């Protein structure tokens, strides 16, 4: 279940992977108990001042620690979009071999953005706490999309890297 939720979360644009849609999906499969708990939890979060403003539909500047292994979804979407044509090189920069990258090519992921997303997800799973924001940005720099990733992440999502 966790893998499916993470995949859904990574594959959808930030404005489509919302708590509301998750609650609707849970209600549709008759998991009303989980949907109600999730909805009340989100309502409680939205009343707090320090909550992630994307829950309220607004953006605010968020500082992201480079050594954090908690990579924000907005950053993942930005990398997925900008590195789609360089997904093989990005995977190699993240420590995958050329042979491993060929497996993604022959796999069920037909869209390039899907491949990037799964390469990053597998890298996070493989490297655990060593899969940091900094390492992802360095890999993006090496495939020549890092500057644009930082610029777009700041402009569109208010992310500042410290």
Short mmCIF file of the C-alpha atoms (twelve columns), coordinates in Angstrom:
data_MODEL
# 
_entry.id   MODEL 
# 
loop_
_atom_site.group_PDB 
_atom_site.id 
_atom_site.type_symbol 
_atom_site.label_atom_id 
_atom_site.label_alt_id 
_atom_site.label_comp_id 
_atom_site.label_asym_id 
_atom_site.label_seq_id 
_atom_site.Cartn_x 
_atom_site.Cartn_y 
_atom_site.Cartn_z 
_atom_site.pdbx_PDB_model_num 
ATOM 1   C CA . UNK A 1   0.000   0.000  0.000   1 
ATOM 2   C CA . UNK A 2   2.796   2.421  0.881   1 
ATOM 3   C CA . UNK A 3   4.497   1.812  -2.478  1 
ATOM 4   C CA . UNK A 4   1.258   2.482  -4.367  1 
ATOM 5   C CA . UNK A 5   0.622   5.697  -2.447  1 
ATOM 6   C CA . UNK A 6   4.180   6.894  -3.029  1 
ATOM 7   C CA . UNK A 7   3.936   6.095  -6.718  1 
ATOM 8   C CA . UNK A 8   0.626   7.978  -6.994  1 
ATOM 9   C CA . UNK A 9   2.088   10.887 -5.046  1 
ATOM 10  C CA . UNK A 10  5.166   11.091 -7.270  1 
ATOM 11  C CA . UNK A 11  3.400   10.633 -10.591 1 
ATOM 12  C CA . UNK A 12  0.688   13.242 -10.169 1 
ATOM 13  C CA . UNK A 13  1.300   16.979 -10.461 1 
ATOM 14  C CA . UNK A 14  1.122   18.643 -7.007  1 
ATOM 15  C CA . UNK A 15  -2.328  20.090 -7.659  1 
ATOM 16  C CA . UNK A 16  -3.735  16.641 -8.545  1 
ATOM 17  C CA . UNK A 17  -2.213  14.511 -5.762  1 
ATOM 18  C CA . UNK A 18  -4.354  16.092 -3.105  1 
ATOM 19  C CA . UNK A 19  -5.701  14.864 0.174   1 
ATOM 20  C CA . UNK A 20  -9.216  15.466 -1.156  1 
ATOM 21  C CA . UNK A 21  -8.675  13.077 -4.061  1 
ATOM 22  C CA . UNK A 22  -7.225  10.474 -1.730  1 
ATOM 23  C CA . UNK A 23  -10.259 10.788 0.553   1 
ATOM 24  C CA . UNK A 24  -12.591 10.443 -2.467  1 
ATOM 25  C CA . UNK A 25  -10.742 7.311  -3.589  1 
ATOM 26  C CA . UNK A 26  -10.954 5.786  -0.115  1 
ATOM 27  C CA . UNK A 27  -14.673 6.527  0.020   1 
ATOM 28  C CA . UNK A 28  -15.106 4.972  -3.426  1 
ATOM 29  C CA . UNK A 29  -13.646 1.679  -2.206  1 
ATOM 30  C CA . UNK A 30  -15.741 1.767  0.966   1 
ATOM 31  C CA . UNK A 31  -12.886 2.617  3.340   1 
ATOM 32  C CA . UNK A 32  -14.949 5.352  4.953   1 
ATOM 33  C CA . UNK A 33  -13.281 4.763  8.308   1 
ATOM 34  C CA . UNK A 34  -9.829  5.589  6.926   1 
ATOM 35  C CA . UNK A 35  -11.192 8.467  4.839   1 
ATOM 36  C CA . UNK A 36  -12.871 10.092 7.866   1 
ATOM 37  C CA . UNK A 37  -9.734  9.829  10.003  1 
ATOM 38  C CA . UNK A 38  -7.584  11.243 7.190   1 
ATOM 39  C CA . UNK A 39  -10.023 14.077 6.565   1 
ATOM 40  C CA . UNK A 40  -10.180 15.103 10.226  1 
ATOM 41  C CA . UNK A 41  -6.388  14.930 10.492  1 
ATOM 42  C CA . UNK A 42  -5.997  17.194 7.443   1 
ATOM 43  C CA . UNK A 43  -8.546  19.654 8.778   1 
ATOM 44  C CA . UNK A 44  -6.575  19.823 12.013  1 
ATOM 45  C CA . UNK A 45  -3.344  20.440 10.071  1 
ATOM 46  C CA . UNK A 46  -4.902  23.189 8.000   1 
ATOM 47  C CA . UNK A 47  -5.877  25.069 11.176  1 
ATOM 48  C CA . UNK A 48  -2.266  25.167 12.380  1 
ATOM 49  C CA . UNK A 49  -0.060  28.111 11.401  1 
ATOM 50  C CA . UNK A 50  3.044   26.081 10.613  1 
ATOM 51  C CA . UNK A 51  1.347   23.696 8.188   1 
ATOM 52  C CA . UNK A 52  2.504   23.208 4.626   1 
ATOM 53  C CA . UNK A 53  0.605   25.920 2.795   1 
ATOM 54  C CA . UNK A 54  -0.062  23.704 -0.205  1 
ATOM 55  C CA . UNK A 55  -2.812  22.097 1.877   1 
ATOM 56  C CA . UNK A 56  -4.573  25.455 1.821   1 
ATOM 57  C CA . UNK A 57  -3.876  25.970 -1.867  1 
ATOM 58  C CA . UNK A 58  -1.248  28.704 -1.390  1 
ATOM 59  C CA . UNK A 59  2.500   28.671 -1.710  1 
ATOM 60  C CA . UNK A 60  4.929   30.085 0.784   1 
ATOM 61  C CA . UNK A 61  8.684   29.998 0.810   1 
ATOM 62  C CA . UNK A 62  9.980   26.784 2.347   1 
ATOM 63  C CA . UNK A 63  13.595  26.157 3.196   1 
ATOM 64  C CA . UNK A 64  14.836  22.701 2.333   1 
ATOM 65  C CA . UNK A 65  17.918  21.314 4.046   1 
ATOM 66  C CA . UNK A 66  20.334  19.917 1.494   1 
ATOM 67  C CA . UNK A 67  21.371  17.037 3.741   1 
ATOM 68  C CA . UNK A 68  17.782  15.946 4.295   1 
ATOM 69  C CA . UNK A 69  16.689  12.588 2.901   1 
ATOM 70  C CA . UNK A 70  13.092  13.854 2.944   1 
ATOM 71  C CA . UNK A 71  12.899  15.081 -0.642  1 
ATOM 72  C CA . UNK A 72  9.830   17.302 -1.197  1 
ATOM 73  C CA . UNK A 73  7.276   16.127 -3.720  1 
ATOM 74  C CA . UNK A 74  7.434   19.476 -5.541  1 
ATOM 75  C CA . UNK A 75  11.163  18.988 -6.094  1 
ATOM 76  C CA . UNK A 76  10.577  15.434 -7.340  1 
ATOM 77  C CA . UNK A 77  7.997   16.676 -9.844  1 
ATOM 78  C CA . UNK A 78  10.387  19.362 -11.053 1 
ATOM 79  C CA . UNK A 79  13.263  16.892 -11.500 1 
ATOM 80  C CA . UNK A 80  10.952  14.372 -13.168 1 
ATOM 81  C CA . UNK A 81  9.804   16.979 -15.665 1 
ATOM 82  C CA . UNK A 82  13.171  18.551 -16.451 1 
ATOM 83  C CA . UNK A 83  15.286  15.375 -16.510 1 
ATOM 84  C CA . UNK A 84  12.913  13.243 -18.576 1 
ATOM 85  C CA . UNK A 85  15.169  13.360 -21.644 1 
ATOM 86  C CA . UNK A 86  18.245  12.585 -19.547 1 
ATOM 87  C CA . UNK A 87  16.797  9.865  -17.344 1 
ATOM 88  C CA . UNK A 88  19.528  7.317  -18.188 1 
ATOM 89  C CA . UNK A 89  22.334  9.711  -17.297 1 
ATOM 90  C CA . UNK A 90  20.545  10.777 -14.124 1 
ATOM 91  C CA . UNK A 91  20.185  7.145  -13.069 1 
ATOM 92  C CA . UNK A 92  23.867  6.525  -13.644 1 
ATOM 93  C CA . UNK A 93  24.742  9.637  -11.616 1 
ATOM 94  C CA . UNK A 94  22.580  8.243  -8.794  1 
ATOM 95  C CA . UNK A 95  24.636  5.041  -8.786  1 
ATOM 96  C CA . UNK A 96  22.828  2.699  -11.159 1 
ATOM 97  C CA . UNK A 97  24.803  0.762  -13.770 1 
ATOM 98  C CA . UNK A 98  24.175  0.979  -17.514 1 
ATOM 99  C CA . UNK A 99  22.756  -2.555 -17.327 1 
ATOM 100 C CA . UNK A 100 20.313  -1.538 -14.611 1 
ATOM 101 C CA . UNK A 101 19.261  1.465  -16.678 1 
ATOM 102 C CA . UNK A 102 18.564  -0.826 -19.645 1 
ATOM 103 C CA . UNK A 103 16.121  -2.745 -17.444 1 
ATOM 104 C CA . UNK A 104 14.063  0.433  -17.044 1 
ATOM 105 C CA . UNK A 105 14.039  0.893  -20.794 1 
ATOM 106 C CA . UNK A 106 12.585  -2.569 -21.365 1 
ATOM 107 C CA . UNK A 107 10.154  -2.249 -18.491 1 
ATOM 108 C CA . UNK A 108 6.528   -1.279 -18.308 1 
ATOM 109 C CA . UNK A 109 7.322   2.441  -17.923 1 
ATOM 110 C CA . UNK A 110 6.541   3.855  -21.337 1 
ATOM 111 C CA . UNK A 111 6.597   7.547  -20.394 1 
ATOM 112 C CA . UNK A 112 9.985   9.120  -19.761 1 
ATOM 113 C CA . UNK A 113 8.714   10.967 -16.692 1 
ATOM 114 C CA . UNK A 114 7.618   7.618  -15.233 1 
ATOM 115 C CA . UNK A 115 11.113  6.253  -15.732 1 
ATOM 116 C CA . UNK A 116 12.695  9.257  -13.994 1 
ATOM 117 C CA . UNK A 117 10.246  8.936  -11.132 1 
ATOM 118 C CA . UNK A 118 10.956  5.234  -10.651 1 
ATOM 119 C CA . UNK A 119 14.707  5.689  -10.929 1 
ATOM 120 C CA . UNK A 120 14.523  8.289  -8.129  1 
ATOM 121 C CA . UNK A 121 12.185  6.117  -6.045  1 
ATOM 122 C CA . UNK A 122 14.480  3.086  -6.427  1 
ATOM 123 C CA . UNK A 123 17.499  5.245  -5.571  1 
ATOM 124 C CA . UNK A 124 15.778  6.431  -2.382  1 
ATOM 125 C CA . UNK A 125 14.907  2.858  -1.464  1 
ATOM 126 C CA . UNK A 126 18.450  1.632  -2.243  1 
ATOM 127 C CA . UNK A 127 20.396  4.437  -0.528  1 
ATOM 128 C CA . UNK A 128 17.974  5.194  2.312   1 
ATOM 129 C CA . UNK A 129 19.130  8.166  4.413   1 
ATOM 130 C CA . UNK A 130 22.047  8.734  2.044   1 
ATOM 131 C CA . UNK A 131 19.586  9.663  -0.728  1 
ATOM 132 C CA . UNK A 132 19.610  13.373 0.091   1 
ATOM 133 C CA . UNK A 133 18.361  16.520 -1.591  1 
ATOM 134 C CA . UNK A 134 21.995  17.524 -2.095  1 
ATOM 135 C CA . UNK A 135 22.905  14.286 -3.884  1 
ATOM 136 C CA . UNK A 136 19.859  14.590 -6.136  1 
ATOM 137 C CA . UNK A 137 20.746  18.194 -7.040  1 
ATOM 138 C CA . UNK A 138 24.391  17.251 -7.700  1 
ATOM 139 C CA . UNK A 139 23.204  14.481 -10.036 1 
ATOM 140 C CA . UNK A 140 20.945  17.017 -11.770 1 
ATOM 141 C CA . UNK A 141 23.912  19.392 -12.132 1 
ATOM 142 C CA . UNK A 142 25.959  16.636 -13.760 1 
ATOM 143 C CA . UNK A 143 23.251  16.012 -16.369 1 
ATOM 144 C CA . UNK A 144 22.944  19.777 -16.904 1 
ATOM 145 C CA . UNK A 145 19.453  20.360 -15.517 1 
ATOM 146 C CA . UNK A 146 20.385  21.367 -11.956 1 
ATOM 147 C CA . UNK A 147 20.296  25.114 -12.499 1 
ATOM 148 C CA . UNK A 148 16.849  24.970 -14.079 1 
ATOM 149 C CA . UNK A 149 15.598  22.563 -11.361 1 
ATOM 150 C CA . UNK A 150 16.627  25.041 -8.635  1 
ATOM 151 C CA . UNK A 151 15.173  28.000 -10.516 1 
ATOM 152 C CA . UNK A 152 11.824  26.329 -11.222 1 
ATOM 153 C CA . UNK A 153 11.560  24.841 -7.714  1 
ATOM 154 C CA . UNK A 154 11.977  28.301 -6.254  1 
ATOM 155 C CA . UNK A 155 9.745   30.103 -8.762  1 
ATOM 156 C CA . UNK A 156 6.855   27.629 -8.876  1 
ATOM 157 C CA . UNK A 157 6.994   26.006 -5.452  1 
ATOM 158 C CA . UNK A 158 8.804   28.496 -3.216  1 
ATOM 159 C CA . UNK A 159 11.599  26.046 -2.344  1 
ATOM 160 C CA . UNK A 160 14.878  27.506 -1.057  1 
ATOM 161 C CA . UNK A 161 17.821  25.175 -0.515  1 
ATOM 162 C CA . UNK A 162 20.073  25.678 2.530   1 
# 
